[in-house]
Amino acid sequence: MAFLKTTPVLIVDDYNTMLRLIRNLLQQIGIENVDDATNGEEALAKLNAGRYGLCISDWNMPVMSGLDLLRQVRASEKLRRLPFILVTAESKTENVIAASKAGVSNYIVKPFNAETLRTKIDKVFATA
Amino acid sequence: MTAQPLHLHEAEDYLGRVIAVLHTMSPERKGPLVAVLDFLLGHIQRTRSDLNALRTDAQQPPLSNTVDELEEIVRETASATNKIMDATEAIERIAAGVPAETRDALRVEATRIYEASAFQDITGQRIAKAVRSLQQMEDQIGALVRGCCDDAAPADACLPLDADDLMNGPQLAGQANSQDDIDKLLASLGA
């Protein structure tokens, strides 16, 4: 996780409040280099244009959902290996299965705390 | 056997069939059903009206539909959450200039405030689901009432009811108490 201090994390959520919240929680666990997007389409453009170490995305968003963003990322030659965490209130079994099939790196159910965020990020990079 | 929950698209199908059956019923038999449906519709509309009355900004025009109400709730909670985070970030800036032990303790508390602020997103999504369901119920019941009242139903069967109107259940035509009957009944009860 140390390289996230220099390589930015992209957080994606259609609620500015939630973006601010995740940004603050990431700062609490030592990740300060954070960029954001408000939907999947905007996120995909940023991911293609830049270099990110991790994407943390909401599921339910207008324009392009987090699951569709994940599918686009995994279908991209450039981005397919990008660690990708879905953060969502959708905890139904079928949603988790769909995310897993799409290649999600980890899945965080809202509401969550800083420790859960840290644990999930650590796990993603331990298995990467 | 436990009844399975009805999905909205199934409810729509059932309601269509109910309307078709209602059209085959005589006005006398149909009237009470229409009255009940009208009561339900009125109840939903009153709930929306009550929500409107809870608005904090009287300068804004009345909300026209349930989605507006939802967005208003989400906006207000988001505004409150942002103020909480403003204050927390200010505390963190102040904490940077205090001894390490105090700074660390303040940071732990700031993290707890950030975590608790997630309520805004969660409640917003839950309210969205609940109100969408309410809106669809309102639409469906409204369609049902309109469907019942399209043909030869007696005009008074389609009048809106107050909650008190259903205290004893809907009355069949010809069996209803007249106002005089009611007045006499009340008098006999000492009212």
Coordinates of C-alpha atoms in Angstrom, one line a residue:
Chain A
M1 CA 0.0 0.0 0.0
A2 CA 3.0 2.3 0.4
F3 CA 3.1 3.2 -3.3
L4 CA -0.4 4.8 -3.0
K5 CA 1.5 7.7 -1.3
T6 CA 2.8 8.6 -4.7
T7 CA 0.3 7.0 -7.1
P8 CA -3.2 8.5 -6.9
V9 CA -6.3 6.7 -5.8
L10 CA -9.4 7.4 -7.9
I11 CA -12.7 7.5 -5.9
V12 CA -16.0 7.5 -7.8
D13 CA -19.4 8.5 -6.4
D14 CA -22.3 10.7 -7.6
Y15 CA -22.7 12.2 -4.1
N16 CA -20.1 14.9 -3.4
T17 CA -20.6 14.4 0.3
M18 CA -19.6 10.7 0.0
L19 CA -16.6 11.6 -2.1
R20 CA -15.5 14.0 0.6
L21 CA -16.2 11.4 3.3
I22 CA -14.1 8.7 1.5
R23 CA -11.3 11.2 0.8
N24 CA -11.2 12.1 4.5
L25 CA -11.2 8.4 5.6
L26 CA -8.4 7.7 3.2
Q27 CA -6.4 10.5 4.7
Q28 CA -7.0 9.1 8.1
I29 CA -5.3 5.9 7.0
G30 CA -2.4 7.7 5.4
I31 CA -3.5 7.9 1.8
E32 CA -3.4 11.6 0.8
N33 CA -3.0 11.4 -3.0
V34 CA -6.7 11.1 -4.1
D35 CA -8.6 12.2 -7.2
D36 CA -12.3 11.8 -7.8
A37 CA -15.1 11.4 -10.4
T38 CA -18.8 11.6 -10.1
N39 CA -19.8 8.8 -12.5
G40 CA -18.4 5.8 -14.3
E41 CA -17.9 7.6 -17.6
E42 CA -15.9 10.4 -16.1
A43 CA -13.9 7.9 -14.1
L44 CA -13.1 5.8 -17.2
A45 CA -11.9 9.0 -19.0
K46 CA -9.6 9.8 -16.0
L47 CA -8.3 6.3 -15.7
N48 CA -7.5 6.2 -19.4
A49 CA -5.8 9.6 -19.3
G50 CA -3.7 9.1 -16.2
R51 CA -2.0 6.6 -14.0
Y52 CA -3.8 5.4 -10.9
G53 CA -2.9 2.8 -8.3
L54 CA -6.4 1.9 -7.1
C55 CA -10.1 2.7 -8.0
I56 CA -12.7 2.8 -5.3
S57 CA -16.2 3.2 -6.8
D58 CA -19.8 3.4 -5.7
W59 CA -22.2 1.0 -7.5
N60 CA -25.3 3.1 -8.0
M61 CA -24.5 6.1 -10.2
P62 CA -26.1 7.9 -13.1
V63 CA -24.5 7.8 -16.6
M64 CA -22.4 4.7 -15.9
S65 CA -22.7 2.4 -12.8
G66 CA -19.8 1.2 -10.8
L67 CA -20.4 -2.3 -12.1
D68 CA -20.3 -1.2 -15.7
L69 CA -17.2 0.8 -15.0
L70 CA -15.6 -2.3 -13.5
R71 CA -16.5 -4.3 -16.7
Q72 CA -15.0 -1.6 -18.9
V73 CA -11.8 -1.5 -16.8
R74 CA -11.4 -5.3 -17.0
A75 CA -12.0 -5.2 -20.8
S76 CA -9.3 -2.6 -21.3
E77 CA -5.8 -3.7 -22.2
K78 CA -4.3 -0.7 -20.3
L79 CA -6.5 -0.9 -17.1
R80 CA -7.3 -4.6 -16.7
R81 CA -4.9 -5.1 -13.8
L82 CA -6.0 -2.1 -11.9
P83 CA -7.1 -2.9 -8.3
F84 CA -10.8 -2.1 -8.1
I85 CA -12.9 -1.9 -5.0
L86 CA -16.7 -1.5 -5.1
V87 CA -18.3 0.4 -2.2
T88 CA -22.0 0.0 -2.1
A89 CA -25.2 -0.3 0.0
E90 CA -26.2 -3.2 -2.3
S91 CA -25.4 -6.2 -0.3
K92 CA -27.6 -8.7 -2.0
T93 CA -26.0 -12.0 -2.9
E94 CA -26.7 -11.7 -6.6
N95 CA -24.9 -8.3 -6.6
V96 CA -21.8 -9.6 -5.0
I97 CA -21.8 -12.5 -7.4
A98 CA -22.1 -10.1 -10.4
A99 CA -19.3 -8.0 -9.1
S100 CA -17.1 -11.1 -8.5
K101 CA -17.8 -12.3 -12.0
A102 CA -16.9 -8.9 -13.4
G103 CA -13.5 -9.2 -11.6
V104 CA -13.9 -6.9 -8.6
S105 CA -10.8 -6.9 -6.3
N106 CA -12.9 -6.4 -3.2
Y107 CA -16.3 -5.3 -2.0
I108 CA -17.2 -2.9 0.8
V109 CA -20.7 -2.6 2.1
K110 CA -21.9 0.8 3.4
P111 CA -21.7 2.1 6.0
F112 CA -18.1 1.3 6.7
N113 CA -15.3 2.6 8.9
A114 CA -11.6 3.6 8.3
E115 CA -10.4 0.3 9.6
T116 CA -12.5 -1.7 7.1
L117 CA -11.2 0.5 4.3
R118 CA -7.6 -0.1 5.4
T119 CA -8.2 -3.8 5.8
K120 CA -9.7 -4.2 2.3
I121 CA -7.0 -2.1 0.6
D122 CA -4.3 -4.1 2.4
K123 CA -6.0 -7.3 1.2
V124 CA -6.2 -6.2 -2.4
F125 CA -2.5 -5.4 -2.5
A126 CA -1.5 -8.5 -0.5
T127 CA -3.1 -10.7 -3.3
A128 CA -2.1 -8.4 -6.2
Chain B
M1 CA -47.9 -21.1 3.7
T2 CA -46.2 -17.7 3.7
A3 CA -47.4 -15.3 0.9
Q4 CA -44.6 -14.2 -1.4
P5 CA -44.0 -10.4 -1.6
L6 CA -45.6 -8.9 -4.7
H7 CA -43.3 -7.1 -7.2
L8 CA -44.5 -3.8 -8.6
H9 CA -44.8 -5.1 -12.1
E10 CA -46.9 -8.0 -10.9
A11 CA -49.0 -5.5 -8.8
E12 CA -49.6 -3.6 -12.0
D13 CA -50.8 -6.7 -13.8
Y14 CA -53.1 -7.6 -10.9
L15 CA -54.5 -4.1 -10.7
G16 CA -55.3 -4.3 -14.4
R17 CA -57.2 -7.4 -13.9
V18 CA -59.0 -6.0 -10.8
I19 CA -60.1 -3.0 -12.9
A20 CA -61.5 -5.3 -15.6
V21 CA -63.5 -7.2 -12.9
L22 CA -64.8 -4.0 -11.4
H23 CA -66.1 -2.9 -14.8
T24 CA -68.3 -5.9 -14.8
M25 CA -69.8 -5.2 -11.3
S26 CA -73.0 -3.2 -10.6
P27 CA -72.5 0.4 -9.4
E28 CA -74.0 -0.6 -6.0
R29 CA -71.4 -3.3 -5.5
K30 CA -68.6 -1.3 -7.0
G31 CA -69.2 1.9 -5.0
P32 CA -67.7 0.7 -1.6
L33 CA -64.6 -0.7 -3.3
V34 CA -64.0 2.6 -5.1
A35 CA -64.5 4.4 -1.8
V36 CA -61.8 2.2 -0.1
L37 CA -59.4 2.8 -3.0
D38 CA -60.2 6.5 -2.9
F39 CA -59.4 6.5 0.8
L40 CA -56.0 4.9 0.2
L41 CA -55.2 7.4 -2.5
G42 CA -56.3 10.3 -0.2
H43 CA -54.1 8.9 2.6
I44 CA -51.0 8.8 0.3
Q45 CA -51.8 12.3 -0.9
R46 CA -52.2 13.6 2.7
T47 CA -48.8 11.9 3.6
R48 CA -47.2 13.9 0.8
S49 CA -48.9 17.0 1.9
D50 CA -47.7 16.4 5.5
L51 CA -44.1 16.0 4.2
N52 CA -44.5 19.3 2.3
A53 CA -45.5 21.0 5.6
L54 CA -42.3 19.8 7.2
R55 CA -40.1 21.9 4.9
T56 CA -37.7 24.2 6.6
D57 CA -37.5 26.8 3.8
A58 CA -40.9 28.6 3.5
Q59 CA -39.5 30.7 0.6
Q60 CA -39.4 27.8 -1.7
P61 CA -42.4 26.9 -3.8
P62 CA -44.5 23.8 -2.7
L63 CA -43.0 20.5 -3.8
S64 CA -44.9 19.0 -6.7
N65 CA -44.2 15.3 -6.2
T66 CA -42.6 12.7 -4.0
V67 CA -39.4 12.7 -5.9
D68 CA -39.0 16.5 -5.2
E69 CA -39.6 15.7 -1.5
L70 CA -36.9 13.0 -1.6
E71 CA -34.4 15.3 -3.2
E72 CA -35.2 17.9 -0.6
I73 CA -34.5 15.5 2.2
V74 CA -31.3 14.4 0.6
R75 CA -30.2 18.0 0.0
E76 CA -30.9 19.0 3.6
T77 CA -29.0 16.0 5.1
A78 CA -26.1 16.6 2.6
S79 CA -25.9 20.2 3.7
A80 CA -25.9 19.2 7.3
T81 CA -23.3 16.5 6.7
N82 CA -21.0 19.0 4.8
K83 CA -21.3 21.4 7.8
I84 CA -20.3 18.6 10.1
M85 CA -17.3 17.8 7.9
D86 CA -16.3 21.5 7.7
A87 CA -16.2 21.6 11.4
T88 CA -14.3 18.4 11.7
E89 CA -11.7 19.4 9.1
A90 CA -11.3 22.7 11.1
I91 CA -10.7 20.7 14.3
E92 CA -8.0 18.7 12.5
R93 CA -6.3 21.8 11.3
I94 CA -6.2 23.1 14.9
A95 CA -5.1 19.7 16.1
A96 CA -2.0 20.0 13.9
G97 CA -0.7 22.6 16.3
V98 CA -1.2 20.8 19.6
P99 CA 1.0 18.2 21.4
A100 CA 1.1 14.8 19.8
E101 CA -0.9 13.0 22.4
T102 CA -3.8 15.4 22.1
R103 CA -3.5 15.6 18.3
D104 CA -3.7 11.8 18.0
A105 CA -6.7 11.7 20.3
L106 CA -8.5 14.4 18.2
R107 CA -7.7 12.5 15.0
V108 CA -9.3 9.3 16.4
E109 CA -12.5 11.3 17.2
A110 CA -12.4 13.1 13.8
T111 CA -12.3 9.7 12.1
R112 CA -15.3 8.6 14.1
I113 CA -17.2 11.7 13.0
Y114 CA -16.3 11.0 9.3
E115 CA -17.5 7.4 9.7
A116 CA -20.8 8.4 11.3
S117 CA -21.3 10.9 8.5
A118 CA -21.9 8.0 6.1
F119 CA -25.5 8.0 7.4
Q120 CA -26.3 10.7 4.8
D121 CA -25.6 8.4 1.8
I122 CA -27.3 5.4 3.3
T123 CA -30.4 7.2 4.5
G124 CA -30.6 8.9 1.1
Q125 CA -30.6 5.6 -0.8
R126 CA -33.1 4.0 1.6
I127 CA -35.5 7.0 1.4
A128 CA -35.2 6.9 -2.4
K129 CA -36.4 3.3 -2.5
A130 CA -39.2 3.9 -0.1
V131 CA -40.5 7.0 -1.8
R132 CA -40.3 5.5 -5.2
S133 CA -42.5 2.7 -4.0
L134 CA -45.0 5.2 -2.5
Q135 CA -45.1 7.1 -5.8
Q136 CA -45.8 3.9 -7.7
M137 CA -48.5 2.9 -5.3
E138 CA -50.1 6.3 -5.6
D139 CA -50.0 6.0 -9.4
Q140 CA -51.4 2.5 -9.4
I141 CA -54.3 3.3 -6.9
G142 CA -55.0 6.5 -8.8
A143 CA -55.3 4.5 -12.1
L144 CA -57.5 2.0 -10.3
V145 CA -59.9 4.7 -9.0
R146 CA -60.0 6.4 -12.4
G147 CA -60.7 3.0 -14.1
C148 CA -63.6 2.4 -11.7
C149 CA -65.0 5.8 -12.2
D150 CA -64.8 5.8 -16.0
D151 CA -68.1 4.1 -16.5
A152 CA -71.5 4.2 -14.8
A153 CA -70.4 4.3 -11.2
P154 CA -72.6 6.6 -9.1
A155 CA -71.0 10.0 -8.8
D156 CA -70.9 9.9 -4.9
A157 CA -68.9 6.7 -5.1
C158 CA -66.0 8.6 -6.5
L159 CA -66.0 11.4 -4.0
P160 CA -62.9 11.6 -1.8
L161 CA -63.4 10.4 1.8
D162 CA -62.0 11.5 5.1
A163 CA -60.3 9.0 7.4
D164 CA -63.4 9.2 9.7
D165 CA -65.6 8.1 6.8
L166 CA -64.3 4.6 7.0
M167 CA -64.4 4.1 10.8
N168 CA -67.3 1.6 10.4
G169 CA -66.4 0.4 6.9
P170 CA -67.9 1.5 3.6
Q171 CA -71.7 1.5 3.5
L172 CA -73.7 -0.1 0.8
A173 CA -76.2 2.1 -1.0
G174 CA -79.7 1.8 0.6
Q175 CA -78.3 0.6 3.8
A176 CA -76.6 3.8 4.8
N177 CA -77.6 5.9 7.8
S178 CA -79.0 9.2 6.8
Q179 CA -77.8 12.4 8.6
D180 CA -81.0 12.3 10.7
D181 CA -80.2 8.7 11.7
I182 CA -76.7 9.6 12.7
D183 CA -77.9 12.6 14.7
K184 CA -80.4 10.5 16.5
L185 CA -77.8 7.9 17.2
L186 CA -75.4 10.5 18.6
A187 CA -78.1 11.9 20.7
S188 CA -78.9 8.5 22.2
L189 CA -75.3 8.1 23.1
G190 CA -75.3 11.4 24.9
A191 CA -73.2 13.3 22.4

